[in-house]
């Protein structure tokens, strides 16, 4: 059995990254994710890595761009307003196919917003916060154990597809403490990086990392290649959890912190005689559409619950595609959906069915 | 027959796209000659910026990264921290370095980041067709200062080498000019020194090169060279501003 430790979510991410072979971290302080930087500042020098506090989020993501271009495993982390500043860099990383891991411990917006938990950056992460036709893998853990496991996985996925992987948490997940059981050996998969800029040592052709192609025909082909990669990821990497969903009438669709609340709703609903299940996307992009096919015949309705005005809701509706009713409950501004409010909606759904 | 002059090895065969009379070609050549003479091309990683030289990787043969506008010093920092034994340089214009990239250049310099910056100062945005740059001289006409740069409206030119030289971090900062053979030779020595400082791991080095933009200045190539001598050098004096070796 691996080592067990009581850890904050943010610390579990940092520890997982180091275990995954991340040697450099570039970041800028912002609540509620700063413990990641604290942990990295303490630990990275001990593994011959570099922790560098950048002058801005903009500089931090560009340091990531440079370091990752050498084929090194690197990461940055931030929270919503900081992630907005990184969008330019994320678009360049996507356009030049440089792999990197970026953590977003989401806080409520818009603007400076607040520091309480939120899921209002779903559009930004999944629909392209920066310019251009691009995608990034978005992982949505819902426990500290999963923060650890998915962080390791994020590095593998990024390297495999030469893509940015976002770990999308929220203020609750980043700040709460849970027991983490660490593996003795991490399942690290690192493909060769013949594309990396390392200095050609007069032994090979020049390598260039770039996203500019002024010839529109060339740029369209470049985009087609990107889209083909995204198609492959959609096909192979969608992940989800179905919980009590085999024969339930109402399926709650929720991720991250809200999925945990949904599970307590399901237990309470059972006591009242309601058969409720959970569909929890673990990858927000690619969105796990196939999970809906597994439950859609039996389910009478879907209820999307989010800490937003209804962002994932759009993908749920696209997946259900009019075949069953889709209800929504959302809280904003750092407020968290409450079990009894969700239960009340479920009673209403049963009453109207 | 003895070869007395040839293209540097570190330059590729691609024909340059720069305008007639533009000094980018000279600056490229000087950097390439230095990479050859120090025999460092194989371990050099260059950072291209945004501006006319966005595709300098089509001309330099070393490994290169194309950086977002102004961010080359941050990208260079990431590269150098990952591969401390590589040689890393950025090649940036004055819009890139002195306007949108002000934070990145100041902090890379302040950290004493062990990189070399080649800074092309031609007092104008070339690629986007001649807008005012932070380095634009007072009274200079540009497409966004059609009545001339007026200090009350547009502020004053930024002397980047002087600004950076007050920081502890930089090891070597020199301003040179490309307007005649004598000064081109001095510029070459400055570039060579800057790379040597990096090889010696002394910290941040930068060479500011006073350069032409005949197209957007509306001058002939010869008139443009004369403008450097007569108008730019009085605002941007040549010399070594920092030497901490």
Coordinates of C-alpha atoms in Angstrom, one line a residue:
Chain A
X1 CA 0.0 0.0 0.0
X2 CA 1.2 3.5 -0.8
X3 CA 1.9 6.3 1.6
X4 CA -1.2 7.9 3.1
X5 CA -1.2 11.6 3.9
X6 CA -3.7 14.2 5.0
X7 CA -3.3 17.0 2.5
X8 CA -4.9 20.2 1.1
X9 CA -6.1 19.9 -2.4
X10 CA -3.7 22.4 -3.7
X11 CA -0.8 20.6 -2.1
X12 CA -1.9 17.3 -3.5
X13 CA -1.7 18.9 -7.0
X14 CA 1.8 20.2 -6.4
X15 CA 3.0 16.9 -5.0
X16 CA 1.4 15.0 -7.8
X17 CA 3.1 17.2 -10.4
X18 CA 6.5 16.6 -8.9
X19 CA 5.8 12.8 -8.8
X20 CA 4.8 13.1 -12.5
X21 CA 8.2 14.5 -13.3
X22 CA 7.4 18.2 -13.5
X23 CA 10.6 20.0 -12.7
X24 CA 9.8 23.6 -13.3
X25 CA 6.9 25.8 -12.1
X26 CA 6.3 29.4 -13.2
X27 CA 3.5 31.3 -11.5
X28 CA 2.1 34.4 -9.9
X29 CA 0.2 34.6 -6.6
X30 CA -3.6 34.6 -6.5
X31 CA -6.1 33.2 -4.1
X32 CA -7.3 30.4 -3.7
X33 CA -4.5 28.4 -5.3
X34 CA -1.4 30.0 -3.9
X35 CA -0.5 26.9 -1.8
X36 CA 0.6 25.2 -5.0
X37 CA 3.3 27.9 -5.4
X38 CA 4.3 27.6 -1.8
X39 CA 4.7 23.9 -2.1
X40 CA 6.6 24.2 -5.3
X41 CA 8.9 26.9 -3.9
X42 CA 9.8 24.6 -1.1
X43 CA 10.1 21.3 -3.0
X44 CA 11.3 21.9 -6.5
X45 CA 14.9 23.1 -5.5
X46 CA 15.3 19.7 -3.8
X47 CA 14.7 17.8 -7.1
X48 CA 17.0 20.1 -9.1
X49 CA 14.0 21.9 -10.5
X50 CA 13.2 25.6 -10.8
X51 CA 10.5 27.5 -9.0
X52 CA 10.2 31.0 -10.5
X53 CA 7.7 33.7 -9.3
X54 CA 7.0 35.6 -12.5
X55 CA 6.3 39.3 -12.8
X56 CA 2.8 38.5 -14.1
X57 CA 0.5 35.7 -15.3
X58 CA 1.3 36.7 -18.8
X59 CA 5.0 36.2 -18.2
X60 CA 4.4 33.0 -16.3
X61 CA 2.6 31.3 -19.1
X62 CA 5.2 32.4 -21.6
X63 CA 8.0 31.0 -19.3
X64 CA 5.9 27.8 -19.5
X65 CA 5.9 28.1 -23.3
X66 CA 9.7 28.5 -23.4
X67 CA 10.4 25.7 -20.9
X68 CA 7.9 23.3 -22.4
X69 CA 9.3 23.9 -25.8
X70 CA 12.5 22.3 -24.7
X71 CA 10.5 19.1 -24.0
X72 CA 10.6 19.6 -20.2
X73 CA 7.6 18.8 -18.0
X74 CA 6.4 22.2 -16.6
X75 CA 3.3 23.7 -15.1
X76 CA 1.7 26.9 -13.9
X77 CA -1.3 27.4 -11.8
X78 CA -3.7 30.3 -11.1
X79 CA -7.3 31.2 -10.5
X80 CA -9.8 32.8 -12.8
X81 CA -8.6 36.4 -13.2
X82 CA -5.1 35.1 -13.6
X83 CA -6.2 32.4 -16.1
X84 CA -7.8 35.2 -18.2
X85 CA -4.4 36.8 -18.4
X86 CA -2.9 33.5 -19.6
X87 CA -5.3 33.1 -22.6
X88 CA -2.8 34.7 -25.1
X89 CA -0.2 32.1 -24.0
X90 CA -2.6 29.2 -24.1
X91 CA -3.6 30.1 -27.6
X92 CA 0.1 30.1 -28.6
X93 CA 0.7 26.8 -26.8
X94 CA -2.3 25.3 -28.7
X95 CA -1.2 26.8 -32.1
X96 CA 2.4 25.6 -31.8
X97 CA 1.4 22.2 -30.2
X98 CA 3.5 22.6 -27.1
X99 CA 2.3 20.4 -24.1
X100 CA 1.8 21.9 -20.7
X101 CA -0.3 21.5 -17.6
X102 CA -2.3 24.5 -16.3
X103 CA -4.2 24.4 -13.0
X104 CA -7.3 26.7 -12.6
X105 CA -8.7 26.7 -9.1
X106 CA -11.8 28.6 -10.1
X107 CA -13.1 31.5 -8.1
X108 CA -16.3 33.5 -8.8
X109 CA -16.3 36.3 -11.4
X110 CA -16.7 38.2 -13.6
X111 CA -14.0 40.8 -13.1
X112 CA -12.2 40.5 -9.8
X113 CA -15.3 38.8 -8.5
X114 CA -14.6 37.0 -5.2
X115 CA -12.4 34.2 -3.8
X116 CA -15.2 31.7 -3.1
X117 CA -15.7 28.6 -5.2
X118 CA -17.3 28.7 -8.6
X119 CA -17.6 26.8 -11.9
X120 CA -18.0 29.9 -14.0
X121 CA -14.9 29.3 -16.1
X122 CA -16.3 26.3 -17.9
X123 CA -16.9 28.3 -21.2
X124 CA -13.4 29.8 -20.9
X125 CA -11.7 26.4 -20.5
X126 CA -13.9 24.2 -22.8
X127 CA -14.9 26.6 -25.5
X128 CA -11.7 28.4 -26.1
X129 CA -10.8 31.4 -23.9
X130 CA -8.2 32.6 -26.2
X131 CA -8.3 33.3 -30.0
X132 CA -8.5 30.8 -32.7
X133 CA -10.0 27.3 -33.3
X134 CA -8.4 25.3 -30.5
X135 CA -9.2 23.0 -27.7
X136 CA -7.5 21.9 -24.5
X137 CA -8.2 18.8 -22.4
X138 CA -10.0 19.8 -19.2
X139 CA -10.0 17.5 -16.2
X140 CA -12.5 18.0 -13.4
X141 CA -11.5 16.2 -10.2
X142 CA -13.9 16.0 -7.3
X143 CA -11.8 14.9 -4.4
X144 CA -8.2 15.5 -3.2
X145 CA -7.4 11.9 -4.2
X146 CA -8.6 12.6 -7.7
X147 CA -6.7 15.9 -7.8
X148 CA -3.5 13.8 -7.2
X149 CA -4.3 11.1 -9.7
X150 CA -5.6 13.4 -12.5
X151 CA -2.6 15.7 -12.1
X152 CA -0.3 12.8 -12.9
X153 CA -2.6 11.9 -15.8
X154 CA -2.7 15.5 -17.0
X155 CA 1.0 15.3 -17.8
X156 CA 0.7 12.0 -19.6
X157 CA -2.2 13.3 -21.7
X158 CA -0.4 16.6 -22.5
X159 CA 2.7 14.8 -23.7
X160 CA 0.8 12.2 -25.6
X161 CA -1.2 14.7 -27.7
X162 CA 1.1 17.8 -27.5
X163 CA -1.7 19.7 -26.0
X164 CA -2.5 21.9 -22.9
X165 CA -4.3 20.1 -20.2
X166 CA -6.3 22.2 -17.7
X167 CA -7.0 20.8 -14.2
X168 CA -10.2 22.6 -13.3
X169 CA -10.9 22.7 -9.6
X170 CA -12.6 25.3 -7.4
X171 CA -11.9 27.0 -4.1
X172 CA -13.4 24.2 -2.1
X173 CA -11.3 21.5 -3.8
X174 CA -8.1 23.5 -3.5
X175 CA -8.5 24.4 0.1
X176 CA -10.1 21.3 1.7
X177 CA -8.0 18.6 3.4
X178 CA -8.6 14.9 2.7
X179 CA -6.5 11.7 3.0
X180 CA -4.5 11.0 -0.2
X181 CA -3.1 7.6 -0.8
X182 CA 0.0 7.9 -3.0
X183 CA 1.1 5.1 -5.3
X184 CA 4.6 3.7 -4.9
X185 CA 5.2 4.1 -8.6
X186 CA 3.5 6.7 -10.8
X187 CA 2.2 5.5 -14.2
X188 CA 4.4 7.9 -16.2
X189 CA 4.2 7.8 -20.0
X190 CA 6.6 10.1 -21.8
X191 CA 6.9 9.9 -25.5
X192 CA 10.1 11.0 -27.3
X193 CA 10.2 14.8 -28.1
X194 CA 11.9 15.0 -31.5
X195 CA 10.1 18.4 -32.1
X196 CA 11.7 20.1 -29.0
X197 CA 14.1 23.0 -29.2
X198 CA 17.2 21.8 -27.4
X199 CA 20.0 23.1 -29.7
X200 CA 20.6 21.0 -32.8
X201 CA 24.3 20.4 -31.9
X202 CA 24.9 20.2 -35.7
X203 CA 23.4 16.7 -35.7
X204 CA 19.9 17.3 -37.0
X205 CA 17.8 19.9 -38.8
X206 CA 16.7 23.1 -37.1
X207 CA 13.6 22.7 -34.9
X208 CA 11.2 25.7 -34.8
X209 CA 8.3 26.2 -32.5
X210 CA 5.8 28.6 -34.1
X211 CA 2.1 29.2 -34.6
X212 CA 2.3 31.7 -37.5
X213 CA 1.6 30.6 -41.1
X214 CA 0.9 33.6 -43.3
X215 CA -0.1 31.5 -46.2
X216 CA -3.8 30.8 -45.6
X217 CA -3.7 27.4 -47.4
X218 CA -0.9 26.3 -45.1
X219 CA -2.7 27.7 -42.0
X220 CA -5.9 25.9 -43.0
X221 CA -4.0 22.6 -43.3
X222 CA -2.3 23.3 -39.9
X223 CA -5.8 23.8 -38.5
X224 CA -7.1 20.6 -40.1
X225 CA -4.2 18.7 -38.4
X226 CA -5.2 20.2 -35.1
X227 CA -8.9 19.3 -35.6
X228 CA -7.9 15.7 -36.5
X229 CA -6.0 15.6 -33.2
X230 CA -9.0 16.9 -31.3
X231 CA -11.2 14.3 -33.0
X232 CA -8.9 11.6 -31.8
X233 CA -9.0 12.9 -28.3
X234 CA -12.8 13.1 -28.4
X235 CA -12.9 9.5 -29.5
X236 CA -10.4 8.2 -26.9
X237 CA -10.2 10.3 -23.9
X238 CA -13.7 11.2 -22.7
X239 CA -14.1 10.1 -19.0
X240 CA -17.0 10.1 -16.7
X241 CA -18.5 8.4 -13.7
X242 CA -22.0 7.0 -13.6
X243 CA -23.3 6.6 -10.1
X244 CA -26.6 4.9 -9.3
X245 CA -27.5 5.6 -12.9
X246 CA -28.5 2.2 -14.2
X247 CA -32.2 2.4 -13.6
X248 CA -32.8 5.9 -12.1
X249 CA -35.5 8.2 -13.3
X250 CA -33.7 11.5 -12.8
X251 CA -30.1 11.9 -13.7
X252 CA -28.2 14.7 -12.1
X253 CA -25.3 16.0 -14.3
X254 CA -22.6 17.7 -12.2
X255 CA -18.9 17.8 -11.9
X256 CA -16.3 18.6 -9.3
X257 CA -17.5 19.8 -5.9
X258 CA -21.1 19.8 -7.1
X259 CA -21.0 16.1 -7.9
X260 CA -20.2 15.4 -4.3
X261 CA -23.3 17.4 -3.2
X262 CA -25.3 15.4 -5.8
X263 CA -24.3 12.2 -4.2
X264 CA -25.7 13.3 -0.9
X265 CA -28.9 14.4 -2.7
X266 CA -29.1 10.9 -4.2
X267 CA -28.9 9.2 -0.7
X268 CA -31.6 11.5 0.7
X269 CA -33.8 11.1 -2.4
X270 CA -33.7 7.4 -1.9
X271 CA -35.2 7.8 1.6
X272 CA -38.0 9.7 0.0
X273 CA -38.5 6.9 -2.6
X274 CA -37.0 8.8 -5.5
X275 CA -34.6 7.0 -7.8
X276 CA -31.9 9.5 -8.7
X277 CA -28.6 8.9 -10.4
X278 CA -25.5 10.9 -11.2
X279 CA -23.6 11.5 -14.4
X280 CA -20.3 13.1 -13.5
X281 CA -18.1 14.3 -16.4
X282 CA -14.4 13.8 -15.4
X283 CA -13.3 15.3 -18.7
X284 CA -15.2 18.6 -19.3
X285 CA -13.5 18.6 -22.7
X286 CA -13.8 16.2 -24.4
X287 CA -17.4 16.2 -23.0
X288 CA -18.5 12.6 -22.4
X289 CA -21.4 12.5 -24.7
X290 CA -21.4 8.7 -24.8
X291 CA -22.3 8.6 -21.1
X292 CA -25.7 10.0 -22.0
X293 CA -26.3 7.2 -24.5
X294 CA -25.9 4.7 -21.7
X295 CA -28.7 6.2 -19.6
X296 CA -31.0 8.2 -22.0
X297 CA -33.5 5.4 -22.7
X298 CA -34.3 4.7 -19.1
X299 CA -34.0 8.3 -17.7
X300 CA -37.1 10.4 -17.6
X301 CA -35.2 13.7 -17.1
X302 CA -31.8 15.3 -16.6
X303 CA -31.0 17.9 -14.0
X304 CA -27.8 19.9 -14.5
X305 CA -26.4 21.5 -11.3
X306 CA -23.6 23.9 -11.5
X307 CA -21.9 26.7 -9.6
X308 CA -22.6 29.0 -12.6
X309 CA -25.4 30.4 -14.6
X310 CA -25.6 27.3 -16.7
X311 CA -22.4 26.8 -18.8
X312 CA -22.0 23.0 -18.9
X313 CA -25.8 23.0 -19.3
X314 CA -25.3 23.8 -23.0
X315 CA -23.2 20.7 -23.5
X316 CA -25.8 18.6 -21.6
X317 CA -28.5 19.9 -23.9
X318 CA -26.4 19.1 -27.0
X319 CA -25.9 15.6 -25.7
X320 CA -29.5 15.0 -24.8
X321 CA -30.5 16.7 -28.0
X322 CA -34.1 17.2 -27.2
X323 CA -34.8 13.6 -26.4
X324 CA -35.6 14.2 -22.7
X325 CA -36.3 17.3 -20.6
X326 CA -33.2 19.0 -19.1
X327 CA -33.7 21.0 -15.9
X328 CA -31.1 23.3 -14.4
X329 CA -30.1 24.6 -11.0
X330 CA -27.2 27.0 -10.5
X331 CA -25.7 29.2 -7.9
X332 CA -23.3 32.0 -8.6
X333 CA -20.9 34.4 -7.0
X334 CA -19.3 31.8 -4.7
X335 CA -22.6 30.4 -3.3
X336 CA -22.8 26.6 -3.3
X337 CA -25.9 24.6 -4.3
X338 CA -27.6 23.1 -1.3
X339 CA -28.8 19.5 -1.0
X340 CA -32.4 20.5 0.1
X341 CA -32.8 23.0 -2.8
X342 CA -31.8 20.3 -5.3
X343 CA -34.1 17.8 -3.6
X344 CA -37.0 20.2 -3.9
X345 CA -36.4 20.4 -7.7
X346 CA -36.4 16.6 -7.9
X347 CA -39.7 16.5 -6.1
X348 CA -41.1 19.0 -8.6
X349 CA -39.8 17.0 -11.5
X350 CA -41.5 13.8 -10.2
X351 CA -44.7 15.8 -9.6
X352 CA -44.7 17.1 -13.2
X353 CA -43.9 13.7 -14.8
Chain B
X1 CA 41.9 30.8 -54.4
X2 CA 41.5 32.0 -50.8
X3 CA 38.0 32.8 -49.6
X4 CA 37.9 36.3 -48.2
X5 CA 34.2 36.7 -47.6
X6 CA 31.3 34.3 -47.3
X7 CA 27.9 33.9 -45.8
X8 CA 28.0 32.9 -42.2
X9 CA 27.2 29.2 -41.5
X10 CA 24.6 30.2 -39.0
X11 CA 22.5 31.9 -41.7
X12 CA 20.4 29.8 -43.9
X13 CA 20.1 30.2 -47.7
X14 CA 16.7 31.8 -47.6
X15 CA 16.4 35.2 -49.3
X16 CA 15.6 37.9 -46.8
X17 CA 12.1 39.5 -47.1
X18 CA 13.2 42.8 -45.6
X19 CA 12.7 46.1 -47.5
X20 CA 15.6 47.6 -49.4
X21 CA 17.8 49.7 -47.1
X22 CA 16.5 48.0 -43.9
X23 CA 19.3 47.1 -41.5
X24 CA 17.6 43.9 -40.2
X25 CA 19.8 42.0 -42.8
X26 CA 23.0 43.5 -41.3
X27 CA 21.9 42.8 -37.8
X28 CA 21.0 39.1 -38.7
X29 CA 24.4 38.7 -40.3
X30 CA 26.3 40.1 -37.3
X31 CA 24.5 37.8 -35.0
X32 CA 25.2 34.8 -37.3
X33 CA 28.9 35.8 -37.6
X34 CA 29.2 35.8 -33.8
X35 CA 27.4 32.4 -33.5
X36 CA 30.0 31.1 -36.0
X37 CA 33.0 32.7 -34.4
X38 CA 32.1 31.5 -30.9
X39 CA 31.1 28.1 -32.4
X40 CA 27.8 28.1 -30.5
X41 CA 25.1 27.7 -33.1
X42 CA 24.5 24.1 -32.2
X43 CA 23.6 24.9 -28.6
X44 CA 21.8 28.1 -29.4
X45 CA 18.1 28.6 -29.1
X46 CA 16.8 31.9 -30.5
X47 CA 13.5 33.6 -29.7
X48 CA 11.8 35.4 -32.5
X49 CA 9.4 38.1 -31.6
X50 CA 6.4 39.9 -33.3
X51 CA 7.3 42.5 -35.9
X52 CA 9.1 42.4 -39.2
X53 CA 11.5 39.8 -37.8
X54 CA 8.7 37.4 -36.7
X55 CA 10.2 34.8 -39.0
X56 CA 13.8 35.2 -38.3
X57 CA 13.9 31.4 -37.9
X58 CA 13.7 31.3 -41.7
X59 CA 17.1 33.0 -41.7
X60 CA 18.9 31.8 -38.6
X61 CA 19.7 28.1 -38.7
X62 CA 19.7 27.5 -34.9
X63 CA 16.7 26.1 -33.1
X64 CA 14.1 28.8 -32.5
X65 CA 10.8 29.7 -30.9
X66 CA 8.4 32.3 -32.1
X67 CA 7.2 34.2 -29.1
X68 CA 4.0 36.3 -28.5
X69 CA 4.3 40.0 -28.9
X70 CA 6.6 41.4 -26.2
X71 CA 7.0 38.1 -24.4
X72 CA 10.3 36.9 -25.8
X73 CA 12.3 37.6 -22.6
X74 CA 9.8 35.4 -20.6
X75 CA 10.0 32.6 -23.2
X76 CA 13.8 32.9 -23.1
X77 CA 13.7 32.7 -19.4
X78 CA 11.7 29.4 -19.6
X79 CA 14.2 28.0 -22.1
X80 CA 17.3 29.1 -20.2
X81 CA 16.0 27.8 -16.9
X82 CA 15.3 24.4 -18.5
X83 CA 18.5 24.2 -20.4
X84 CA 21.1 26.3 -18.5
X85 CA 23.9 25.2 -20.7
X86 CA 22.3 26.3 -23.9
X87 CA 22.8 29.8 -25.4
X88 CA 19.6 31.8 -25.6
X89 CA 19.0 35.0 -27.4
X90 CA 15.9 37.1 -28.2
X91 CA 15.7 39.3 -31.3
X92 CA 13.1 42.1 -30.7
X93 CA 12.1 45.4 -32.1
X94 CA 11.2 48.5 -30.2
X95 CA 7.4 48.1 -30.3
X96 CA 7.8 44.5 -29.1
X97 CA 10.4 45.2 -26.4
X98 CA 9.7 48.8 -25.3
X99 CA 5.9 49.0 -25.4
X100 CA 4.0 45.7 -25.0
X101 CA 6.9 43.8 -23.6
X102 CA 8.1 46.4 -21.1
X103 CA 7.4 44.3 -18.0
X104 CA 9.1 41.2 -19.5
X105 CA 12.3 43.0 -20.5
X106 CA 12.6 44.9 -17.2
X107 CA 12.1 41.8 -15.1
X108 CA 14.4 39.5 -17.2
X109 CA 17.0 42.2 -16.8
X110 CA 16.4 42.6 -13.0
X111 CA 16.6 38.9 -12.5
X112 CA 20.0 38.9 -14.3
X113 CA 18.5 36.2 -16.5
X114 CA 21.5 34.8 -18.3
X115 CA 20.3 35.5 -21.8
X116 CA 21.3 37.9 -24.6
X117 CA 18.9 40.4 -26.1
X118 CA 19.3 41.9 -29.5
X119 CA 17.2 45.0 -29.5
X120 CA 16.4 46.7 -32.8
X121 CA 15.5 50.4 -32.3
X122 CA 14.3 52.0 -35.5
X123 CA 11.9 54.5 -33.7
X124 CA 8.8 53.1 -35.4
X125 CA 6.5 50.0 -35.9
X126 CA 7.6 48.6 -39.2
X127 CA 5.4 45.6 -39.8
X128 CA 2.1 47.3 -39.1
X129 CA 3.0 50.2 -41.3
X130 CA 4.7 52.9 -39.4
X131 CA 2.9 53.7 -36.2
X132 CA 4.5 55.6 -33.3
X133 CA 6.8 53.5 -31.1
X134 CA 7.9 54.3 -27.5
X135 CA 11.2 55.2 -29.1
X136 CA 9.8 57.5 -31.8
X137 CA 11.6 60.9 -31.6
X138 CA 9.8 64.1 -30.7
X139 CA 8.4 65.8 -33.8
X140 CA 8.7 62.5 -35.8
X141 CA 5.9 61.9 -38.2
X142 CA 4.3 58.5 -38.1
X143 CA 0.9 57.1 -39.2
X144 CA -0.4 57.6 -35.7
X145 CA 1.4 60.9 -35.1
X146 CA 0.5 62.5 -38.4
X147 CA 1.2 66.0 -36.9
X148 CA 4.5 64.8 -35.3
X149 CA 5.1 63.3 -31.9
X150 CA 4.2 66.0 -29.4
X151 CA 5.3 65.4 -25.9
X152 CA 2.1 66.9 -24.4
X153 CA 0.1 64.3 -26.2
X154 CA 2.4 61.3 -26.7
X155 CA 5.0 61.6 -24.0
X156 CA 8.7 61.2 -24.5
X157 CA 11.0 58.6 -26.1
X158 CA 12.2 55.8 -23.9
X159 CA 15.9 55.3 -23.7
X160 CA 15.8 51.6 -23.0
X161 CA 19.5 51.0 -22.5
X162 CA 19.8 53.8 -20.0
X163 CA 16.6 52.6 -18.1
X164 CA 17.9 49.0 -17.8
X165 CA 21.4 50.0 -16.9
X166 CA 20.3 51.3 -13.4
X167 CA 19.3 47.8 -12.5
X168 CA 21.7 45.5 -10.6
X169 CA 20.8 42.5 -12.8
X170 CA 22.3 43.3 -16.2
X171 CA 25.9 42.4 -16.7
X172 CA 26.4 44.1 -20.0
X173 CA 24.4 46.7 -22.0
X174 CA 25.6 48.6 -25.0
X175 CA 24.0 50.8 -27.7
X176 CA 25.5 50.5 -31.1
X177 CA 24.5 51.7 -34.6
X178 CA 24.3 50.2 -38.0
X179 CA 24.6 53.4 -40.1
X180 CA 28.1 52.9 -41.5
X181 CA 30.9 50.4 -41.7
X182 CA 32.9 51.7 -38.8
X183 CA 29.8 51.5 -36.5
X184 CA 28.8 48.1 -37.9
X185 CA 32.2 46.8 -36.9
X186 CA 31.6 48.2 -33.4
X187 CA 28.1 46.7 -33.3
X188 CA 29.6 43.3 -34.1
X189 CA 32.1 43.6 -31.2
X190 CA 29.2 44.5 -28.9
X191 CA 27.2 41.5 -30.0
X192 CA 30.2 39.2 -29.6
X193 CA 30.8 40.6 -26.1
X194 CA 27.1 40.1 -25.2
X195 CA 27.2 36.5 -26.2
X196 CA 30.5 36.0 -24.5
X197 CA 29.1 37.4 -21.3
X198 CA 26.3 34.8 -21.5
X199 CA 28.8 32.0 -22.1
X200 CA 30.7 33.1 -19.0
X201 CA 27.3 33.0 -17.1
X202 CA 27.7 36.6 -16.0
X203 CA 24.0 37.4 -16.4
X204 CA 21.7 39.5 -18.6
X205 CA 23.3 41.1 -21.7
X206 CA 21.7 43.4 -24.3
X207 CA 22.8 45.2 -27.4
X208 CA 20.6 48.0 -28.7
X209 CA 21.1 48.5 -32.4
X210 CA 20.1 51.8 -34.0
X211 CA 18.4 50.7 -37.2
X212 CA 16.6 52.0 -40.2
X213 CA 13.1 51.7 -41.6
X214 CA 13.3 53.6 -44.9
X215 CA 9.9 52.4 -46.0
X216 CA 8.0 53.8 -43.0
X217 CA 10.3 56.8 -42.6
X218 CA 9.7 57.8 -46.2
X219 CA 13.4 58.1 -46.9
X220 CA 15.8 56.5 -49.4
X221 CA 18.2 53.9 -47.9
X222 CA 21.1 56.5 -47.9
X223 CA 18.9 59.2 -46.3
X224 CA 17.8 56.7 -43.7
X225 CA 21.3 55.9 -42.7
X226 CA 22.0 59.6 -42.4
X227 CA 19.0 60.0 -40.2
X228 CA 20.5 57.6 -37.7
X229 CA 23.6 59.7 -37.5
X230 CA 22.0 63.1 -37.5
X231 CA 18.7 62.6 -35.6
X232 CA 18.8 59.3 -33.7
X233 CA 22.2 59.4 -32.1
X234 CA 21.6 62.8 -30.4
X235 CA 18.6 61.2 -28.6
X236 CA 20.2 57.7 -28.3
X237 CA 23.9 58.2 -27.6
X238 CA 26.2 55.2 -28.4
X239 CA 28.3 53.5 -25.8
X240 CA 28.4 50.9 -23.0
X241 CA 25.9 51.6 -20.3
X242 CA 26.5 48.7 -18.0
X243 CA 29.5 46.4 -17.6
X244 CA 29.6 44.1 -14.6
X245 CA 32.0 41.4 -15.5

